[in-house]
């Protein structure tokens, strides 16, 4: 890629870093194998006090790969991975790659109705999960037509990976029932359920490693403005590029200790944390869920040096009544994305702890970062500058003319980490790319601007999307699920302002005539929580007699959204006036 010296942001480029890198000619498995040879006895994973060395991690992943071969998994097969952060996720992820197969990471917050799609679309016949989620996955598979169900389900208990710890490593009391319960294994129609311990006890040899840089490695799903989630085809090369570059950008080394609480099913946790740390040979301190007191204890006890997060975690941490007793002195890097970090919070981090919060920006299609703030020169509430190897521009979304400094347009980018397209969706793939000056760019769908220093800032969205605490909620997907409720005739999803989450989900609902005055707002909310991931479920419901429609019969969601924003602004103004009386 051209290293044009006229780019404004190059004045702020870390002098220690190249602007592009030579592509690796190895598969992702080689990163774990290399770190295990170099640092066999070094702690790779720390999970509630149980430490797994790099040699142990590699051996367990190899055993799992061999077991997958016994189950019939072949090169290129897609394997569903449904887990919260735990050692089993890392073992299974690399075991699937070692078996020459493709990881399909799925959000563990999804319910059975949603999970059907992640079995059907990639034509997965094998899945791996934890016992607390197994019944949902089995229910999803069992509801599918014969011949399209899972053939094998490997199930692990959290206690397969840790002993109930004492002292600073103990999980919060509220988590104990969830972590320690030994759930009964579900029944899988047309299939078999396997215990995780049996998989790791496999003594067969794994198959020869056959995959290379251009083979499909990961198929994470992303939703959009229409229809069901789409699989993003990432090769070993695209993931490898951002794993290596994330290590370089953040001063990654084998001496790093990283707090891993960002979910590893998500592209950021998977690439910028798991793959990056394993490439470095660093130590990963895993948290399956967020808890501010536990996070503070783990940072202090294990001298955590790096923490990538979403801003709401930092806000919550600093909001603890015990914050003055937290020891964050080991931290040398803190950053994240998914939502803007409030300037006041970033300033407090700097003044109280000497930490500059470095925000970044990326999408599932870009294997996490396409932009990041230079750690030594970050700007607050800013996406950052184009990442290593990335050429990014802001263009008019209609004419594709590059916009002048300071003017808003669509962010487009090209680079080695860009995905190869949407799984079996050629039309969607074609719409996602555009040619500018003879080069192919990915259209982000996000509106932004570039300042005089070459830093990118978000201004708006072209895509219809809600950002709730960093989780992307796509209204079309939620609406499609809500239409399955027997009382709902029509539904339109919009966002509401939320002081903590940034945005929350609201449903504008028209009830069927047969159900009017029989269904309450809370009934709809409760049903949604039972049938979809909790972050997608509406937190507010408003009943309407009809949804506004255009002359072509399309729901005018923008009108409903603008009305909601106007109400929110009026309410804020009223409460502000009241507070001064």
Coordinates of N, CA and C in Angstrom, one line a residue, residues 325-479:
X325 N -9.6 3.3 46.9 CA -8.8 2.2 47.4 C -8.3 1.3 46.3
X326 N -8.7 1.5 45.0 CA -8.3 0.7 43.9 C -6.9 1.0 43.5
X327 N -6.1 0.0 43.3 CA -4.7 0.1 42.9 C -4.6 -0.2 41.4
X328 N -4.5 0.9 40.6 CA -4.3 0.7 39.2 C -2.9 1.1 38.7
X329 N -2.0 1.1 39.6 CA -0.7 1.6 39.3 C 0.1 0.7 38.3
X330 N -0.3 -0.5 38.1 CA 0.4 -1.4 37.2 C 0.0 -1.1 35.7
X331 N -1.1 -0.3 35.5 CA -1.6 -0.1 34.2 C -0.7 0.8 33.4
X332 N -0.4 0.4 32.1 CA 0.3 1.3 31.2 C -0.5 1.6 30.0
X333 N -1.6 0.8 29.7 CA -2.4 1.1 28.6 C -3.9 0.9 28.9
X334 N -4.7 1.8 28.5 CA -6.2 1.6 28.7 C -6.8 2.3 27.4
X335 N -7.8 1.5 26.9 CA -8.4 2.1 25.7 C -9.6 1.2 25.3
X336 N -10.3 1.5 24.3 CA -11.4 0.7 23.9 C -12.2 1.4 22.8
X337 N -13.5 1.0 22.7 CA -14.3 1.6 21.6 C -15.7 1.1 21.8
X338 N -16.5 1.1 20.8 CA -17.9 0.7 20.8 C -18.8 1.8 21.1
X339 N -18.4 2.8 21.8 CA -19.1 4.0 22.2 C -18.1 5.1 22.6
X340 N -18.6 6.3 22.5 CA -17.7 7.4 22.8 C -17.4 7.5 24.3
X341 N -16.2 7.7 24.7 CA -15.8 7.9 26.1 C -16.1 9.3 26.5
X342 N -17.0 9.6 27.5 CA -17.3 10.9 27.9 C -16.0 11.7 28.3
X343 N -15.9 12.9 27.9 CA -14.6 13.6 28.1 C -14.3 13.8 29.5
X344 N -15.3 14.0 30.4 CA -15.0 14.2 31.8 C -14.4 12.9 32.4
X345 N -14.9 11.8 31.9 CA -14.3 10.5 32.5 C -12.9 10.3 32.0
X346 N -12.6 10.6 30.7 CA -11.3 10.5 30.2 C -10.3 11.4 30.9
X347 N -10.8 12.6 31.2 CA -10.0 13.6 31.9 C -9.7 13.1 33.3
X348 N -10.7 12.5 34.0 CA -10.5 12.0 35.3 C -9.4 10.9 35.3
X349 N -9.5 10.0 34.3 CA -8.5 8.9 34.2 C -7.1 9.5 34.1
X350 N -7.0 10.6 33.3 CA -5.7 11.2 33.1 C -5.2 11.9 34.4
X351 N -6.0 12.6 35.1 CA -5.6 13.4 36.2 C -5.4 12.5 37.5
X352 N -6.3 11.5 37.6 CA -6.2 10.7 38.8 C -5.2 9.5 38.7
X353 N -5.0 9.0 37.5 CA -4.2 7.8 37.3 C -3.1 7.9 36.3
X354 N -3.1 9.1 35.6 CA -2.0 9.3 34.6 C -2.2 8.4 33.4
X355 N -3.5 8.0 33.1 CA -3.8 7.1 32.0 C -4.5 7.9 30.9
X356 N -4.0 7.8 29.7 CA -4.7 8.5 28.5 C -5.5 7.4 27.9
X357 N -6.8 7.6 27.9 CA -7.7 6.6 27.3 C -7.6 6.8 25.7
X358 N -7.3 5.7 25.1 CA -7.1 5.7 23.6 C -8.3 5.0 23.0
X359 N -9.1 5.7 22.3 CA -10.3 5.2 21.6 C -9.9 4.6 20.3
X360 N -10.6 3.7 19.8 CA -10.4 3.1 18.5 C -11.8 2.9 17.8
X361 N -11.7 2.5 16.6 CA -12.9 2.3 15.8 C -12.7 1.1 14.8
X362 N -13.7 0.3 14.7 CA -13.6 -0.8 13.7 C -15.0 -1.5 13.7
X363 N -15.1 -2.4 12.8 CA -16.3 -3.2 12.6 C -16.0 -4.6 12.4
X364 N -17.0 -5.5 12.5 CA -16.8 -6.9 12.3 C -16.1 -7.1 11.0
X365 N -16.6 -6.3 10.0 CA -16.0 -6.5 8.6 C -14.5 -6.1 8.5
X366 N -14.0 -5.3 9.5 CA -12.6 -4.9 9.5 C -11.7 -5.6 10.5
X367 N -12.2 -6.7 11.0 CA -11.5 -7.5 12.0 C -11.0 -6.6 13.2
X368 N -11.9 -5.8 13.7 CA -11.7 -4.9 14.8 C -11.0 -3.6 14.2
X369 N -9.9 -3.1 14.7 CA -9.5 -1.8 14.4 C -9.2 -1.5 12.9
X370 N -9.9 -0.4 12.4 CA -9.5 0.2 11.2 C -8.9 1.6 11.5
X371 N -9.2 2.1 12.7 CA -8.7 3.3 13.2 C -8.3 3.2 14.7
X372 N -7.4 3.9 15.1 CA -7.1 3.9 16.5 C -6.3 5.2 16.9
X373 N -6.5 5.7 18.1 CA -5.7 6.8 18.5 C -4.3 6.4 18.9
X374 N -3.3 7.1 18.4 CA -1.9 6.9 18.8 C -1.8 6.9 20.3
X375 N -1.3 5.9 21.0 CA -1.2 5.9 22.5 C -0.6 7.2 23.1
X376 N 0.4 7.7 22.3 CA 1.1 8.9 22.8 C 0.5 10.2 22.4
X377 N -0.5 10.2 21.6 CA -1.1 11.4 21.1 C -2.6 11.2 20.9
X378 N -3.4 10.7 21.8 CA -4.8 10.5 21.6 C -5.6 11.8 21.7
X379 N -6.7 11.8 21.0 CA -7.7 12.9 21.1 C -8.9 12.3 21.7
X380 N -9.6 13.0 22.6 CA -10.8 12.5 23.3 C -12.0 12.6 22.4
X381 N -12.8 11.6 22.6 CA -14.1 11.4 21.8 C -13.8 11.4 20.3
X382 N -12.7 10.6 19.9 CA -12.2 10.6 18.6 C -12.0 9.2 18.2
X383 N -12.3 8.8 16.9 CA -12.0 7.5 16.4 C -10.6 7.1 16.2
X384 N -9.7 8.2 16.1 CA -8.3 8.0 15.9 C -7.9 8.2 14.4
X385 N -6.7 7.7 14.1 CA -6.2 7.8 12.8 C -6.2 6.4 12.1
X386 N -6.2 6.3 10.8 CA -6.2 5.0 10.1 C -5.1 4.1 10.6
X387 N -5.4 2.9 10.9 CA -4.6 1.9 11.5 C -3.4 1.5 10.5
X388 N -2.5 0.7 11.0 CA -1.4 0.2 10.2 C -1.9 -0.5 9.0
X389 N -1.5 0.0 7.8 CA -1.9 -0.6 6.5 C -3.2 -0.2 6.0
X390 N -3.9 0.8 6.7 CA -5.2 1.2 6.3 C -5.2 2.5 5.5
X391 N -5.9 2.5 4.4 CA -6.2 3.8 3.7 C -7.6 4.1 3.9
X392 N -7.9 5.2 4.6 CA -9.3 5.5 4.9 C -9.6 6.9 4.3
X393 N -10.8 7.1 3.9 CA -11.3 8.4 3.4 C -12.7 8.7 3.9
X394 N -13.1 10.0 3.8 CA -14.4 10.4 4.0 C -15.0 10.9 2.7
X395 N -16.0 10.3 2.2 CA -16.6 10.7 0.9 C -18.0 11.0 0.9
X396 N -18.5 11.7 -0.1 CA -19.9 11.9 -0.3 C -20.5 10.5 -0.6
X397 N -21.5 10.1 0.2 CA -22.1 8.7 0.0 C -22.8 8.5 -1.3
X398 N -23.1 9.6 -2.0 CA -23.8 9.5 -3.3 C -22.8 9.6 -4.5
X399 N -22.0 10.6 -4.4 CA -21.1 10.9 -5.5 C -19.7 10.2 -5.3
X400 N -19.4 9.8 -4.1 CA -18.1 9.2 -3.7 C -16.9 10.3 -3.8
X401 N -17.3 11.5 -4.0 CA -16.3 12.6 -4.0 C -15.7 12.8 -2.6
X402 N -14.4 12.8 -2.5 CA -13.7 13.0 -1.2 C -14.1 14.4 -0.6
X403 N -14.5 14.3 0.7 CA -15.0 15.6 1.4 C -13.8 16.4 1.9
X404 N -13.9 17.7 1.9 CA -12.9 18.6 2.5 C -12.8 18.3 4.0
X405 N -11.6 18.8 4.5 CA -11.4 18.7 6.0 C -12.6 19.4 6.7
X406 N -13.1 18.6 7.7 CA -14.1 19.2 8.6 C -15.5 18.9 8.1
X407 N -15.7 18.4 6.9 CA -17.1 18.2 6.4 C -17.4 16.7 6.5
X408 N -18.7 16.5 6.8 CA -19.1 15.1 7.0 C -19.4 14.3 5.8
X409 N -19.1 13.0 5.8 CA -19.3 12.1 4.7 C -19.2 10.7 5.2
X410 N -19.3 9.7 4.3 CA -19.2 8.3 4.7 C -17.8 7.9 4.8
X411 N -17.4 7.2 5.9 CA -16.1 6.6 6.1 C -15.9 5.4 5.2
X412 N -14.9 5.3 4.4 CA -14.6 4.1 3.6 C -13.2 3.8 3.9
X413 N -12.8 2.5 3.7 CA -11.4 2.1 4.0 C -11.1 0.9 3.2
X414 N -9.8 0.7 3.0 CA -9.2 -0.5 2.4 C -8.0 -0.9 3.2
X415 N -7.7 -2.2 3.2 CA -6.5 -2.7 3.9 C -6.5 -4.2 4.0
X416 N -5.4 -4.8 4.5 CA -5.3 -6.2 4.6 C -6.2 -6.9 5.5
X417 N -6.8 -6.1 6.5 CA -7.7 -6.8 7.4 C -9.2 -6.8 7.0
X418 N -9.5 -6.2 5.9 CA -10.9 -6.1 5.4 C -11.4 -7.5 5.0
X419 N -12.6 -7.9 5.4 CA -13.2 -9.2 5.2 C -13.3 -9.4 3.7
X420 N -13.6 -10.7 3.3 CA -13.7 -11.1 1.9 C -15.1 -11.0 1.4
X421 N -16.0 -10.7 2.2 CA -17.4 -10.6 1.8 C -18.3 -11.3 2.8
X422 N -19.6 -11.2 2.5 CA -20.6 -11.9 3.3 C -20.9 -13.3 2.9
X423 N -21.0 -14.2 3.8 CA -21.1 -15.6 3.5 C -22.4 -15.9 2.7
X424 N -22.2 -16.3 1.5 CA -23.3 -16.7 0.6 C -24.3 -15.5 0.3
X425 N -23.8 -14.3 0.4 CA -24.6 -13.1 0.1 C -23.9 -12.3 -0.9
X426 N -23.9 -12.7 -2.2 CA -23.1 -11.9 -3.2 C -23.7 -10.5 -3.4
X427 N -25.0 -10.3 -3.3 CA -25.6 -9.0 -3.5 C -25.2 -8.1 -2.4
X428 N -25.3 -8.6 -1.2 CA -24.9 -7.7 0.0 C -23.4 -7.4 -0.1
X429 N -22.6 -8.4 -0.5 CA -21.2 -8.1 -0.7 C -20.9 -7.0 -1.7
X430 N -21.6 -7.1 -2.8 CA -21.4 -6.1 -3.9 C -21.7 -4.7 -3.4
X431 N -22.8 -4.6 -2.6 CA -23.2 -3.3 -2.1 C -22.3 -2.8 -1.0
X432 N -21.5 -3.6 -0.4 CA -20.6 -3.2 0.7 C -19.3 -2.6 0.2
X433 N -19.0 -2.8 -1.1 CA -17.7 -2.3 -1.6 C -17.9 -1.3 -2.8
X434 N -17.0 -0.4 -3.0 CA -17.1 0.6 -4.0 C -15.7 0.9 -4.5
X435 N -15.6 1.3 -5.8 CA -14.3 1.7 -6.4 C -14.1 3.2 -6.4
X436 N -13.0 3.6 -5.8 CA -12.6 5.0 -5.8 C -11.2 5.1 -6.3
X437 N -10.9 5.9 -7.3 CA -9.6 6.1 -7.9 C -8.9 4.7 -8.2
X438 N -9.7 3.8 -8.7 CA -9.2 2.5 -9.2 C -8.9 1.5 -8.1
X439 N -9.3 1.9 -6.8 CA -9.1 1.0 -5.7 C -10.4 0.6 -5.1
X440 N -10.5 -0.6 -4.5 CA -11.7 -1.1 -3.9 C -11.8 -0.8 -2.4
X441 N -12.8 -0.1 -2.0 CA -12.9 0.3 -0.6 C -14.2 -0.3 0.0
X442 N -14.1 -0.6 1.3 CA -15.3 -1.1 2.1 C -16.1 0.1 2.6
X443 N -17.4 0.1 2.4 CA -18.3 1.2 2.9 C -18.7 0.9 4.3
X444 N -18.3 1.7 5.2 CA -18.6 1.5 6.6 C -20.1 1.7 7.0
X445 N -20.7 2.6 6.2 CA -22.1 3.0 6.6 C -22.1 4.0 7.7
X446 N -21.0 4.4 8.2 CA -20.9 5.4 9.3 C -20.5 6.8 8.7
X447 N -21.1 7.8 9.2 CA -20.7 9.2 8.8 C -19.7 9.7 9.7
X448 N -18.7 10.4 9.1 CA -17.6 11.0 9.9 C -17.0 12.2 9.2
X449 N -16.1 12.8 9.9 CA -15.3 13.9 9.4 C -13.8 13.7 9.8
X450 N -13.0 14.4 9.0 CA -11.5 14.4 9.3 C -11.1 15.8 9.7
X451 N -10.4 15.9 10.8 CA -9.9 17.3 11.2 C -8.6 17.6 10.5
X452 N -8.0 18.7 10.7 CA -6.8 19.2 10.0 C -5.6 18.4 10.4
X453 N -5.7 17.6 11.5 CA -4.6 16.7 11.8 C -4.7 15.3 11.3
X454 N -5.8 15.0 10.5 CA -6.0 13.7 10.0 C -6.7 12.7 10.9
X455 N -7.2 13.2 12.0 CA -8.0 12.4 13.0 C -9.4 12.3 12.5
X456 N -10.0 11.1 12.7 CA -11.4 10.8 12.3 C -12.4 11.0 13.5
X457 N -13.5 11.5 13.2 CA -14.6 11.7 14.2 C -15.9 11.2 13.6
X458 N -16.7 10.5 14.5 CA -18.0 10.1 14.1 C -19.0 11.2 14.1
X459 N -19.8 11.3 13.1 CA -20.9 12.4 13.2 C -22.3 11.8 13.1
X460 N -22.5 10.7 12.4 CA -23.8 10.1 12.3 C -23.7 8.8 11.6
X461 N -24.9 8.1 11.4 CA -24.9 6.8 10.8 C -25.7 6.9 9.5
X462 N -25.2 6.2 8.5 CA -26.1 5.9 7.3 C -27.0 4.7 7.6
X463 N -26.4 3.7 8.3 CA -27.1 2.5 8.7 C -28.1 2.8 9.8
X464 N -29.2 2.1 9.8 CA -30.1 2.2 10.9 C -29.7 1.2 12.0
X465 N -29.1 1.8 13.0 CA -28.5 0.9 14.1 C -28.6 1.7 15.4
X466 N -28.7 0.9 16.5 CA -28.7 1.4 17.9 C -27.5 0.9 18.6
X467 N -26.8 1.8 19.3 CA -25.6 1.4 20.0 C -25.9 1.5 21.5
X468 N -26.1 0.3 22.1 CA -26.4 0.2 23.5 C -25.2 -0.3 24.3
X469 N -24.5 0.5 25.0 CA -23.3 0.1 25.7 C -22.3 -0.6 24.9
X470 N -22.2 -0.2 23.6 CA -21.2 -0.8 22.7 C -21.8 -2.0 22.0
X471 N -22.9 -2.5 22.4 CA -23.6 -3.6 21.6 C -24.4 -3.0 20.5
X472 N -24.2 -3.5 19.3 CA -24.9 -3.0 18.1 C -26.3 -3.7 18.0
X473 N -27.3 -3.0 18.0 CA -28.7 -3.5 17.9 C -29.2 -3.0 16.5
X474 N -29.6 -4.0 15.7 CA -30.2 -3.7 14.4 C -31.7 -3.8 14.4
X475 N -32.4 -2.7 14.3 CA -33.9 -2.7 14.4 C -34.6 -3.7 13.5
X476 N -34.1 -3.9 12.3 CA -34.8 -4.9 11.4 C -34.8 -6.3 12.0
X477 N -33.7 -6.7 12.7 CA -33.6 -8.0 13.3 C -34.6 -8.1 14.4
X478 N -34.6 -7.1 15.3 CA -35.5 -7.1 16.5 C -37.0 -7.1 16.0
X479 N -37.3 -6.3 15.0 CA -38.6 -6.3 14.5 C -39.1 -7.6 13.9

